[in-house]
Structure formats: C-alpha cells, structure tokens
Amino acid sequence: MKVIITKDYQQLSAVTAEVITKQIKQNTPSVLGLATGSTPIGAYKLLCQACKEGELSFGKVSTVNLDEYVGLPSSHNQSYAYFMRKHLFDKVDIDQSNTHIPNGMAQNLQEECASYSKLAESLGVDLQLLGLGSNGHIGFNEPGASQDSSTHVVTLAQSTILDNSRLFDDISQVPTRAITMGIADILRAKKILLIASGKNKAQAVLDMVSGPVDSSCPASFLQLHPDVTVVLDQDANSLLNY
Ligand code: GLP
C-alpha cells in the first residue's frame, strides 16, 4: 500500500481530485468506482469546479457506486442515488445512463445483487474510490465480511447505524440493511484509492495498513491488492504515524 499523508481535509480533497482527474484524462473511456459518505465531498466539489471551468469532461466516464440503503427510494435525500446526483452527477457532463447504483428498492434483492455484481465485472472498474468506516468497513462490508464476497445484502453494524444517524432526523430512520459490492468485487478494480479523514478513523486506518489481513477489519483485505493508494489527513494518521 502506498500511503500519502496530507496536512488537512482540504489537501486530502485536492490529492483525491488530482488522482481521479489523472485517471479520466489519461484513460479514455474510464470506469470509476465511486463512494459516498462525507469524506469524498470535497474532492467531488473540485471535480465539479474543473468541469464547470472546462478543464475536465466526464463525457467518456462510466461509474459504478459501491452501495445503497435497502428501502430508500432514489428521491430520498439520504439515499446514495440522491447523494451522487447532488454532489457530482448533476454538476458534471456525465451521461447519466452511464452511472450505476444498486437499487435498494428492488422487489428481488438477491437478483439485484447478482446482476449488479455482473454489471460491475463486465464494465471493469479502472479506479475504485473508497471511504473507510470507523469500524473498518469498506462499502458496507462490515466486520466479519468474507474476502470472496460479491454484491450482497448486509445488515448494518450498530456502530455504522450510529455513525450515519448524524445525517437523519432520528436514529430510528436509519435503514438497517444495505446492498454493497462485496470484497471480491472491490478487489477486482485495477487501482484503488482509499481516503480517510478525522480522529475517529485512526484505529481503522492502523488496522487496515498494519494489522493482519482479517475480516475483523474488512479494509485490511486491501493489503492483498497490488495497486492501493491510501490518502490520510493528520488526524486519520494519528495512530499509524507514517
Ligand atoms: C458509509 C458508506 C461508506 C463510507 C463510510 C465512511 O457508511 N457506506 O461507503 O465510505 O461509511 O463515511 P464517511 O466518509 O461519512 O465517514
């Protein structure tokens, strides 16, 4: 794993946007694996700005998102489909038919998972962007996740429900299940870029980079991938101390 320490969230966002921009400019067409959560918002903002200024185009980009809550329609302001439109898709020149997010409202969730896994594999992700849960999750692969998992329905860990409740009016409104790309889906990407910011990620960062490869920290499976870059701010690096 290559680890880059940045001085703050602003610099972390700039480095992230730079890596994504390089991917898009050097490889046409590009398939991006995208993440939600608070961490990538700064980088998405910079990409939107670059697009607005005519320095970057998403015209030849396809995207595959990692996960979605079960039971939230795409019109719900906490669905990941809504998040992606708000923070990226509605502000860049992407063809929205080339954007993909699991459908958490599907009648048959098992079928949805199987077809999403196949779709991601057939598109072939060039660069996968990942955030990190405070419990070491990637996507919604919670502790206990298996290395060979493909897209599946998960029951969210209590710590994840608690972390994400900040975005809902009340904790009782946080969905308890989600669809997530599995560890095997994620590891299939050609390159992986994981970003983490804040003190509450420091333990998960330490376990991910220097702990054993073990399902107790799903992000530690990234040690098995040949091309992973981890970008941290000072707080997220506070226990790893690179
Ligand atoms: C969420 C998402 C993840 C995200 C992580 C961290 O629950 N499912 O894909 O990376 O948790 O989120 P944040 O960046 O808000 O800390």
PDB file of C-alpha atoms and ligand atoms in Angstrom:
ATOM      1  CA  MET A   1       0.000   0.000   0.000  1.00  0.00           C
ATOM      2  CA  LYS A   2       1.211   3.462  -0.809  1.00  0.00           C
ATOM      3  CA  VAL A   3       0.297   5.892   1.994  1.00  0.00           C
ATOM      4  CA  ILE A   4       0.122   9.648   1.443  1.00  0.00           C
ATOM      5  CA  ILE A   5      -0.250  11.960   4.434  1.00  0.00           C
ATOM      6  CA  THR A   6      -1.837  15.334   3.784  1.00  0.00           C
ATOM      7  CA  LYS A   7      -1.936  18.240   6.172  1.00  0.00           C
ATOM      8  CA  ASP A   8      -5.709  18.639   6.307  1.00  0.00           C
ATOM      9  CA  TYR A   9      -9.036  17.757   4.684  1.00  0.00           C
ATOM     10  CA  GLN A  10      -8.586  20.425   2.021  1.00  0.00           C
ATOM     11  CA  GLN A  11      -5.292  18.951   0.857  1.00  0.00           C
ATOM     12  CA  LEU A  12      -6.712  15.418   1.060  1.00  0.00           C
ATOM     13  CA  SER A  13      -9.545  16.514  -1.244  1.00  0.00           C
ATOM     14  CA  ALA A  14      -7.106  18.141  -3.674  1.00  0.00           C
ATOM     15  CA  VAL A  15      -4.934  14.995  -3.881  1.00  0.00           C
ATOM     16  CA  THR A  16      -8.049  12.830  -4.380  1.00  0.00           C
ATOM     17  CA  ALA A  17      -9.396  15.053  -7.151  1.00  0.00           C
ATOM     18  CA  GLU A  18      -5.957  15.039  -8.782  1.00  0.00           C
ATOM     19  CA  VAL A  19      -5.781  11.218  -8.885  1.00  0.00           C
ATOM     20  CA  ILE A  20      -9.311  10.976 -10.338  1.00  0.00           C
ATOM     21  CA  THR A  21      -8.579  13.718 -12.886  1.00  0.00           C
ATOM     22  CA  LYS A  22      -5.408  11.951 -13.998  1.00  0.00           C
ATOM     23  CA  GLN A  23      -7.357   8.711 -14.418  1.00  0.00           C
ATOM     24  CA  ILE A  24     -10.033  10.406 -16.536  1.00  0.00           C
ATOM     25  CA  LYS A  25      -7.558  12.346 -18.706  1.00  0.00           C
ATOM     26  CA  GLN A  26      -5.100   9.520 -19.310  1.00  0.00           C
ATOM     27  CA  ASN A  27      -7.572   6.722 -19.928  1.00  0.00           C
ATOM     28  CA  THR A  28     -10.482   7.282 -22.265  1.00  0.00           C
ATOM     29  CA  PRO A  29     -13.032   5.851 -21.647  1.00  0.00           C
ATOM     30  CA  SER A  30     -12.672   5.360 -17.879  1.00  0.00           C
ATOM     31  CA  VAL A  31     -14.790   3.397 -15.438  1.00  0.00           C
ATOM     32  CA  LEU A  32     -14.803   4.875 -11.938  1.00  0.00           C
ATOM     33  CA  GLY A  33     -15.955   3.022  -8.851  1.00  0.00           C
ATOM     34  CA  LEU A  34     -17.448   5.695  -6.591  1.00  0.00           C
ATOM     35  CA  ALA A  35     -18.148   6.104  -2.895  1.00  0.00           C
ATOM     36  CA  THR A  36     -20.497   8.189  -0.787  1.00  0.00           C
ATOM     37  CA  GLY A  37     -20.058   9.466   2.777  1.00  0.00           C
ATOM     38  CA  SER A  38     -18.763  12.837   3.918  1.00  0.00           C
ATOM     39  CA  THR A  39     -15.118  12.182   3.038  1.00  0.00           C
ATOM     40  CA  PRO A  40     -15.286  12.403  -0.800  1.00  0.00           C
ATOM     41  CA  ILE A  41     -17.490  15.524  -0.857  1.00  0.00           C
ATOM     42  CA  GLY A  42     -14.522  17.942  -1.041  1.00  0.00           C
ATOM     43  CA  ALA A  43     -12.967  16.056  -3.958  1.00  0.00           C
ATOM     44  CA  TYR A  44     -16.298  15.861  -5.800  1.00  0.00           C
ATOM     45  CA  LYS A  45     -16.635  19.634  -5.395  1.00  0.00           C
ATOM     46  CA  LEU A  46     -13.231  20.179  -7.007  1.00  0.00           C
ATOM     47  CA  LEU A  47     -14.119  17.850  -9.902  1.00  0.00           C
ATOM     48  CA  CYS A  48     -17.398  19.742 -10.480  1.00  0.00           C
ATOM     49  CA  GLN A  49     -15.474  23.019 -10.470  1.00  0.00           C
ATOM     50  CA  ALA A  50     -12.934  21.706 -13.006  1.00  0.00           C
ATOM     51  CA  CYS A  51     -15.788  20.571 -15.231  1.00  0.00           C
ATOM     52  CA  LYS A  52     -17.537  23.922 -14.972  1.00  0.00           C
ATOM     53  CA  GLU A  53     -14.325  25.663 -15.988  1.00  0.00           C
ATOM     54  CA  GLY A  54     -13.978  23.373 -18.999  1.00  0.00           C
ATOM     55  CA  GLU A  55     -10.788  21.729 -17.718  1.00  0.00           C
ATOM     56  CA  LEU A  56     -12.295  18.270 -17.334  1.00  0.00           C
ATOM     57  CA  SER A  57     -15.003  16.227 -19.008  1.00  0.00           C
ATOM     58  CA  PHE A  58     -16.971  13.248 -17.733  1.00  0.00           C
ATOM     59  CA  GLY A  59     -18.313  12.676 -21.263  1.00  0.00           C
ATOM     60  CA  LYS A  60     -16.468   9.374 -21.610  1.00  0.00           C
ATOM     61  CA  VAL A  61     -16.764   8.259 -17.999  1.00  0.00           C
ATOM     62  CA  SER A  62     -18.944   5.467 -16.608  1.00  0.00           C
ATOM     63  CA  THR A  63     -19.465   4.986 -12.890  1.00  0.00           C
ATOM     64  CA  VAL A  64     -20.362   2.141 -10.567  1.00  0.00           C
ATOM     65  CA  ASN A  65     -21.275   3.025  -6.991  1.00  0.00           C
ATOM     66  CA  LEU A  66     -20.382   0.808  -4.085  1.00  0.00           C
ATOM     67  CA  ASP A  67     -23.578   0.649  -2.118  1.00  0.00           C
ATOM     68  CA  GLU A  68     -27.116   1.794  -1.367  1.00  0.00           C
ATOM     69  CA  TYR A  69     -29.515   1.546   1.558  1.00  0.00           C
ATOM     70  CA  VAL A  70     -32.310  -1.003   1.279  1.00  0.00           C
ATOM     71  CA  GLY A  71     -35.734   0.636   1.371  1.00  0.00           C
ATOM     72  CA  LEU A  72     -34.856   4.225   0.424  1.00  0.00           C
ATOM     73  CA  PRO A  73     -36.140   5.418  -2.963  1.00  0.00           C
ATOM     74  CA  SER A  74     -33.671   7.380  -5.090  1.00  0.00           C
ATOM     75  CA  SER A  75     -35.732  10.531  -4.352  1.00  0.00           C
ATOM     76  CA  HIS A  76     -34.993  10.229  -0.592  1.00  0.00           C
ATOM     77  CA  ASN A  77     -32.444  12.835   0.454  1.00  0.00           C
ATOM     78  CA  GLN A  78     -30.361  10.233   2.330  1.00  0.00           C
ATOM     79  CA  SER A  79     -30.295   7.681  -0.477  1.00  0.00           C
ATOM     80  CA  TYR A  80     -26.908   7.305  -2.122  1.00  0.00           C
ATOM     81  CA  ALA A  81     -28.523   7.874  -5.528  1.00  0.00           C
ATOM     82  CA  TYR A  82     -29.654  11.310  -4.301  1.00  0.00           C
ATOM     83  CA  PHE A  83     -26.198  11.981  -2.810  1.00  0.00           C
ATOM     84  CA  MET A  84     -24.454  11.214  -6.095  1.00  0.00           C
ATOM     85  CA  ARG A  85     -26.757  13.445  -8.142  1.00  0.00           C
ATOM     86  CA  LYS A  86     -26.363  16.289  -5.639  1.00  0.00           C
ATOM     87  CA  HIS A  87     -22.595  16.127  -5.232  1.00  0.00           C
ATOM     88  CA  LEU A  88     -21.473  15.035  -8.700  1.00  0.00           C
ATOM     89  CA  PHE A  89     -23.746  13.735 -11.454  1.00  0.00           C
ATOM     90  CA  ASP A  90     -25.997  16.810 -11.779  1.00  0.00           C
ATOM     91  CA  LYS A  91     -22.965  19.113 -11.895  1.00  0.00           C
ATOM     92  CA  VAL A  92     -20.776  17.425 -14.495  1.00  0.00           C
ATOM     93  CA  ASP A  93     -21.277  16.491 -18.139  1.00  0.00           C
ATOM     94  CA  ILE A  94     -21.721  12.779 -17.453  1.00  0.00           C
ATOM     95  CA  ASP A  95     -24.291  10.788 -19.427  1.00  0.00           C
ATOM     96  CA  GLN A  96     -26.479   9.692 -16.505  1.00  0.00           C
ATOM     97  CA  SER A  97     -27.311   6.445 -18.288  1.00  0.00           C
ATOM     98  CA  ASN A  98     -23.653   5.559 -17.711  1.00  0.00           C
ATOM     99  CA  THR A  99     -23.999   5.893 -13.920  1.00  0.00           C
ATOM    100  CA  HIS A 100     -24.866   2.828 -11.851  1.00  0.00           C
ATOM    101  CA  ILE A 101     -26.029   2.465  -8.259  1.00  0.00           C
ATOM    102  CA  PRO A 102     -27.581  -0.640  -6.674  1.00  0.00           C
ATOM    103  CA  ASN A 103     -31.371  -0.420  -6.451  1.00  0.00           C
ATOM    104  CA  GLY A 104     -32.269  -0.716  -2.785  1.00  0.00           C
ATOM    105  CA  MET A 105     -35.971  -0.754  -3.714  1.00  0.00           C
ATOM    106  CA  ALA A 106     -35.720  -3.837  -5.956  1.00  0.00           C
ATOM    107  CA  GLN A 107     -38.513  -6.384  -5.467  1.00  0.00           C
ATOM    108  CA  ASN A 108     -35.995  -9.183  -5.589  1.00  0.00           C
ATOM    109  CA  LEU A 109     -32.868  -8.052  -3.773  1.00  0.00           C
ATOM    110  CA  GLN A 110     -30.933 -11.260  -4.469  1.00  0.00           C
ATOM    111  CA  GLU A 111     -31.446 -10.836  -8.213  1.00  0.00           C
ATOM    112  CA  GLU A 112     -30.465  -7.176  -7.965  1.00  0.00           C
ATOM    113  CA  CYS A 113     -27.225  -8.127  -6.183  1.00  0.00           C
ATOM    114  CA  ALA A 114     -26.338 -10.840  -8.695  1.00  0.00           C
ATOM    115  CA  SER A 115     -26.951  -8.605 -11.699  1.00  0.00           C
ATOM    116  CA  TYR A 116     -25.082  -5.666 -10.116  1.00  0.00           C
ATOM    117  CA  SER A 117     -22.028  -7.820  -9.472  1.00  0.00           C
ATOM    118  CA  LYS A 118     -22.086  -8.994 -13.079  1.00  0.00           C
ATOM    119  CA  LEU A 119     -22.501  -5.435 -14.341  1.00  0.00           C
ATOM    120  CA  ALA A 120     -19.536  -4.193 -12.298  1.00  0.00           C
ATOM    121  CA  GLU A 121     -17.408  -7.064 -13.536  1.00  0.00           C
ATOM    122  CA  SER A 122     -18.357  -6.550 -17.174  1.00  0.00           C
ATOM    123  CA  LEU A 123     -17.686  -2.797 -17.020  1.00  0.00           C
ATOM    124  CA  GLY A 124     -14.325  -3.393 -15.321  1.00  0.00           C
ATOM    125  CA  VAL A 125     -13.517  -0.686 -12.776  1.00  0.00           C
ATOM    126  CA  ASP A 126     -10.315   1.227 -13.587  1.00  0.00           C
ATOM    127  CA  LEU A 127     -10.135   3.265 -10.390  1.00  0.00           C
ATOM    128  CA  GLN A 128     -12.118   2.453  -7.250  1.00  0.00           C
ATOM    129  CA  LEU A 129     -12.563   5.275  -4.731  1.00  0.00           C
ATOM    130  CA  LEU A 130     -13.229   4.128  -1.157  1.00  0.00           C
ATOM    131  CA  GLY A 131     -14.036   5.782   2.148  1.00  0.00           C
ATOM    132  CA  LEU A 132     -13.475   3.963   5.431  1.00  0.00           C
ATOM    133  CA  GLY A 133     -15.971   3.210   8.191  1.00  0.00           C
ATOM    134  CA  SER A 134     -14.843   3.872  11.770  1.00  0.00           C
ATOM    135  CA  ASN A 135     -15.241   0.101  12.289  1.00  0.00           C
ATOM    136  CA  GLY A 136     -13.018  -0.681   9.276  1.00  0.00           C
ATOM    137  CA  HIS A 137     -15.802  -1.230   6.765  1.00  0.00           C
ATOM    138  CA  ILE A 138     -15.393  -0.530   3.048  1.00  0.00           C
ATOM    139  CA  GLY A 139     -18.572  -0.014   1.077  1.00  0.00           C
ATOM    140  CA  PHE A 140     -20.908  -1.582   3.617  1.00  0.00           C
ATOM    141  CA  ASN A 141     -18.739  -4.657   4.158  1.00  0.00           C
ATOM    142  CA  GLU A 142     -18.942  -4.775   7.923  1.00  0.00           C
ATOM    143  CA  PRO A 143     -16.571  -6.670  10.274  1.00  0.00           C
ATOM    144  CA  GLY A 144     -16.982 -10.381   9.556  1.00  0.00           C
ATOM    145  CA  ALA A 145     -17.199  -9.814   5.782  1.00  0.00           C
ATOM    146  CA  SER A 146     -15.704 -12.531   3.662  1.00  0.00           C
ATOM    147  CA  GLN A 147     -12.853 -11.995   1.225  1.00  0.00           C
ATOM    148  CA  ASP A 148     -14.650 -13.756  -1.629  1.00  0.00           C
ATOM    149  CA  SER A 149     -17.984 -11.927  -1.228  1.00  0.00           C
ATOM    150  CA  SER A 150     -19.716 -10.459  -4.265  1.00  0.00           C
ATOM    151  CA  THR A 151     -22.559  -7.902  -4.144  1.00  0.00           C
ATOM    152  CA  HIS A 152     -24.918  -8.817  -1.310  1.00  0.00           C
ATOM    153  CA  VAL A 153     -27.435  -7.543   1.217  1.00  0.00           C
ATOM    154  CA  VAL A 154     -25.929  -6.722   4.616  1.00  0.00           C
ATOM    155  CA  THR A 155     -27.382  -5.982   7.998  1.00  0.00           C
ATOM    156  CA  LEU A 156     -25.633  -2.826   9.131  1.00  0.00           C
ATOM    157  CA  ALA A 157     -23.492  -2.909  12.264  1.00  0.00           C
ATOM    158  CA  GLN A 158     -24.869  -0.938  15.191  1.00  0.00           C
ATOM    159  CA  SER A 159     -21.773   1.319  15.075  1.00  0.00           C
ATOM    160  CA  THR A 160     -22.498   2.144  11.404  1.00  0.00           C
ATOM    161  CA  ILE A 161     -26.131   2.974  12.177  1.00  0.00           C
ATOM    162  CA  LEU A 162     -24.890   5.234  14.955  1.00  0.00           C
ATOM    163  CA  ASP A 163     -22.225   6.906  12.733  1.00  0.00           C
ATOM    164  CA  ASN A 164     -24.721   7.521   9.936  1.00  0.00           C
ATOM    165  CA  SER A 165     -27.556   8.680  12.222  1.00  0.00           C
ATOM    166  CA  ARG A 166     -25.985  12.182  12.159  1.00  0.00           C
ATOM    167  CA  LEU A 167     -27.443  12.546   8.668  1.00  0.00           C
ATOM    168  CA  PHE A 168     -31.002  11.521   9.590  1.00  0.00           C
ATOM    169  CA  ASP A 169     -33.557  13.333  11.783  1.00  0.00           C
ATOM    170  CA  ASP A 170     -33.616  10.392  14.140  1.00  0.00           C
ATOM    171  CA  ILE A 171     -31.618   7.167  14.549  1.00  0.00           C
ATOM    172  CA  SER A 172     -34.821   5.152  14.086  1.00  0.00           C
ATOM    173  CA  GLN A 173     -34.932   6.400  10.470  1.00  0.00           C
ATOM    174  CA  VAL A 174     -31.543   4.921   9.518  1.00  0.00           C
ATOM    175  CA  PRO A 175     -32.109   1.829   7.361  1.00  0.00           C
ATOM    176  CA  THR A 176     -30.844  -1.357   8.976  1.00  0.00           C
ATOM    177  CA  ARG A 177     -29.911  -3.057   5.692  1.00  0.00           C
ATOM    178  CA  ALA A 178     -27.998  -2.130   2.562  1.00  0.00           C
ATOM    179  CA  ILE A 179     -26.763  -3.576  -0.707  1.00  0.00           C
ATOM    180  CA  THR A 180     -22.998  -3.451  -1.020  1.00  0.00           C
ATOM    181  CA  MET A 181     -20.455  -4.570  -3.560  1.00  0.00           C
ATOM    182  CA  GLY A 182     -18.501  -7.369  -1.920  1.00  0.00           C
ATOM    183  CA  ILE A 183     -14.816  -7.541  -1.083  1.00  0.00           C
ATOM    184  CA  ALA A 184     -14.118  -9.648  -4.198  1.00  0.00           C
ATOM    185  CA  ASP A 185     -15.918  -7.051  -6.389  1.00  0.00           C
ATOM    186  CA  ILE A 186     -13.823  -4.268  -4.860  1.00  0.00           C
ATOM    187  CA  LEU A 187     -10.516  -6.119  -5.194  1.00  0.00           C
ATOM    188  CA  ARG A 188     -11.187  -6.629  -8.925  1.00  0.00           C
ATOM    189  CA  ALA A 189     -10.590  -2.910  -9.645  1.00  0.00           C
ATOM    190  CA  LYS A 190      -7.320  -2.112 -11.425  1.00  0.00           C
ATOM    191  CA  LYS A 191      -6.439   0.640  -8.949  1.00  0.00           C
ATOM    192  CA  ILE A 192      -7.851   1.536  -5.548  1.00  0.00           C
ATOM    193  CA  LEU A 193      -7.776   4.915  -3.811  1.00  0.00           C
ATOM    194  CA  LEU A 194      -8.901   4.935  -0.167  1.00  0.00           C
ATOM    195  CA  ILE A 195      -9.376   8.222   1.645  1.00  0.00           C
ATOM    196  CA  ALA A 196      -9.841   8.780   5.382  1.00  0.00           C
ATOM    197  CA  SER A 197     -10.130  11.923   7.448  1.00  0.00           C
ATOM    198  CA  GLY A 198     -10.569  12.528  11.168  1.00  0.00           C
ATOM    199  CA  LYS A 199      -9.551  11.026  14.517  1.00  0.00           C
ATOM    200  CA  ASN A 200     -12.494   8.590  14.542  1.00  0.00           C
ATOM    201  CA  LYS A 201     -10.844   6.746  11.613  1.00  0.00           C
ATOM    202  CA  ALA A 202      -7.371   6.437  13.212  1.00  0.00           C
ATOM    203  CA  GLN A 203      -7.844   2.926  14.685  1.00  0.00           C
ATOM    204  CA  ALA A 204      -9.403   1.561  11.479  1.00  0.00           C
ATOM    205  CA  VAL A 205      -6.522   3.084   9.478  1.00  0.00           C
ATOM    206  CA  LEU A 206      -3.969   1.398  11.742  1.00  0.00           C
ATOM    207  CA  ASP A 207      -5.734  -1.989  11.431  1.00  0.00           C
ATOM    208  CA  MET A 208      -6.128  -1.585   7.663  1.00  0.00           C
ATOM    209  CA  VAL A 209      -2.475  -0.762   6.953  1.00  0.00           C
ATOM    210  CA  SER A 210      -0.505  -2.637   9.587  1.00  0.00           C
ATOM    211  CA  GLY A 211      -2.899  -5.150  11.146  1.00  0.00           C
ATOM    212  CA  PRO A 212      -3.304  -8.736   9.988  1.00  0.00           C
ATOM    213  CA  VAL A 213      -5.432  -9.385   6.881  1.00  0.00           C
ATOM    214  CA  ASP A 214      -8.562 -10.343   8.728  1.00  0.00           C
ATOM    215  CA  SER A 215     -12.326  -9.953   8.394  1.00  0.00           C
ATOM    216  CA  SER A 216     -12.455  -8.147  11.758  1.00  0.00           C
ATOM    217  CA  CYS A 217     -11.172  -5.165   9.711  1.00  0.00           C
ATOM    218  CA  PRO A 218     -12.587  -5.613   6.179  1.00  0.00           C
ATOM    219  CA  ALA A 219     -10.354  -2.804   4.850  1.00  0.00           C
ATOM    220  CA  SER A 220      -7.306  -4.955   5.699  1.00  0.00           C
ATOM    221  CA  PHE A 221      -8.191  -7.106   2.655  1.00  0.00           C
ATOM    222  CA  LEU A 222      -6.865  -4.195   0.589  1.00  0.00           C
ATOM    223  CA  GLN A 223      -3.363  -5.358   1.583  1.00  0.00           C
ATOM    224  CA  LEU A 224      -3.930  -8.183  -0.929  1.00  0.00           C
ATOM    225  CA  HIS A 225      -4.339  -5.762  -3.861  1.00  0.00           C
ATOM    226  CA  PRO A 226      -1.238  -4.733  -5.860  1.00  0.00           C
ATOM    227  CA  ASP A 227      -2.186  -1.084  -6.501  1.00  0.00           C
ATOM    228  CA  VAL A 228      -3.718   0.665  -3.492  1.00  0.00           C
ATOM    229  CA  THR A 229      -3.092   4.288  -2.521  1.00  0.00           C
ATOM    230  CA  VAL A 230      -4.286   5.477   0.890  1.00  0.00           C
ATOM    231  CA  VAL A 231      -4.661   9.224   1.430  1.00  0.00           C
ATOM    232  CA  LEU A 232      -4.973  10.402   5.033  1.00  0.00           C
ATOM    233  CA  ASP A 233      -5.136  13.668   6.887  1.00  0.00           C
ATOM    234  CA  GLN A 234      -3.084  14.154  10.091  1.00  0.00           C
ATOM    235  CA  ASP A 235      -5.926  13.055  12.362  1.00  0.00           C
ATOM    236  CA  ALA A 236      -6.594   9.806  10.487  1.00  0.00           C
ATOM    237  CA  ASN A 237      -2.820   9.148  10.621  1.00  0.00           C
ATOM    238  CA  SER A 238      -2.575   9.833  14.368  1.00  0.00           C
ATOM    239  CA  LEU A 239      -2.205   6.157  15.426  1.00  0.00           C
ATOM    240  CA  LEU A 240      -0.478   4.812  12.298  1.00  0.00           C
ATOM    241  CA  ASN A 241       2.064   7.624  12.475  1.00  0.00           C
ATOM    242  CA  TYR A 242       3.537   7.424   8.985  1.00  0.00           C
TER     243      TYR A 242
HETATM  244  C1  GLP B   1     -20.654   4.876   4.899  1.00  0.00           C
HETATM  245  C2  GLP B   1     -20.545   4.285   3.468  1.00  0.00           C
HETATM  246  C3  GLP B   1     -19.134   4.034   3.077  1.00  0.00           C
HETATM  247  C4  GLP B   1     -18.310   5.235   3.515  1.00  0.00           C
HETATM  248  C5  GLP B   1     -18.196   5.198   5.012  1.00  0.00           C
HETATM  249  C6  GLP B   1     -17.487   6.398   5.621  1.00  0.00           C
HETATM  250  O1  GLP B   1     -21.497   4.203   5.731  1.00  0.00           O
HETATM  251  N1  GLP B   1     -21.277   3.089   3.249  1.00  0.00           N
HETATM  252  O2  GLP B   1     -19.032   3.791   1.682  1.00  0.00           O
HETATM  253  O3  GLP B   1     -17.038   5.157   2.963  1.00  0.00           O
HETATM  254  O4  GLP B   1     -19.430   4.929   5.618  1.00  0.00           O
HETATM  255  O5  GLP B   1     -18.289   7.535   5.608  1.00  0.00           O
HETATM  256  P1  GLP B   1     -17.767   8.982   5.944  1.00  0.00           P
HETATM  257  O6  GLP B   1     -16.915   9.404   4.804  1.00  0.00           O
HETATM  258  O7  GLP B   1     -19.012   9.823   6.071  1.00  0.00           O
HETATM  259  O8  GLP B   1     -17.014   8.890   7.221  1.00  0.00           O
END
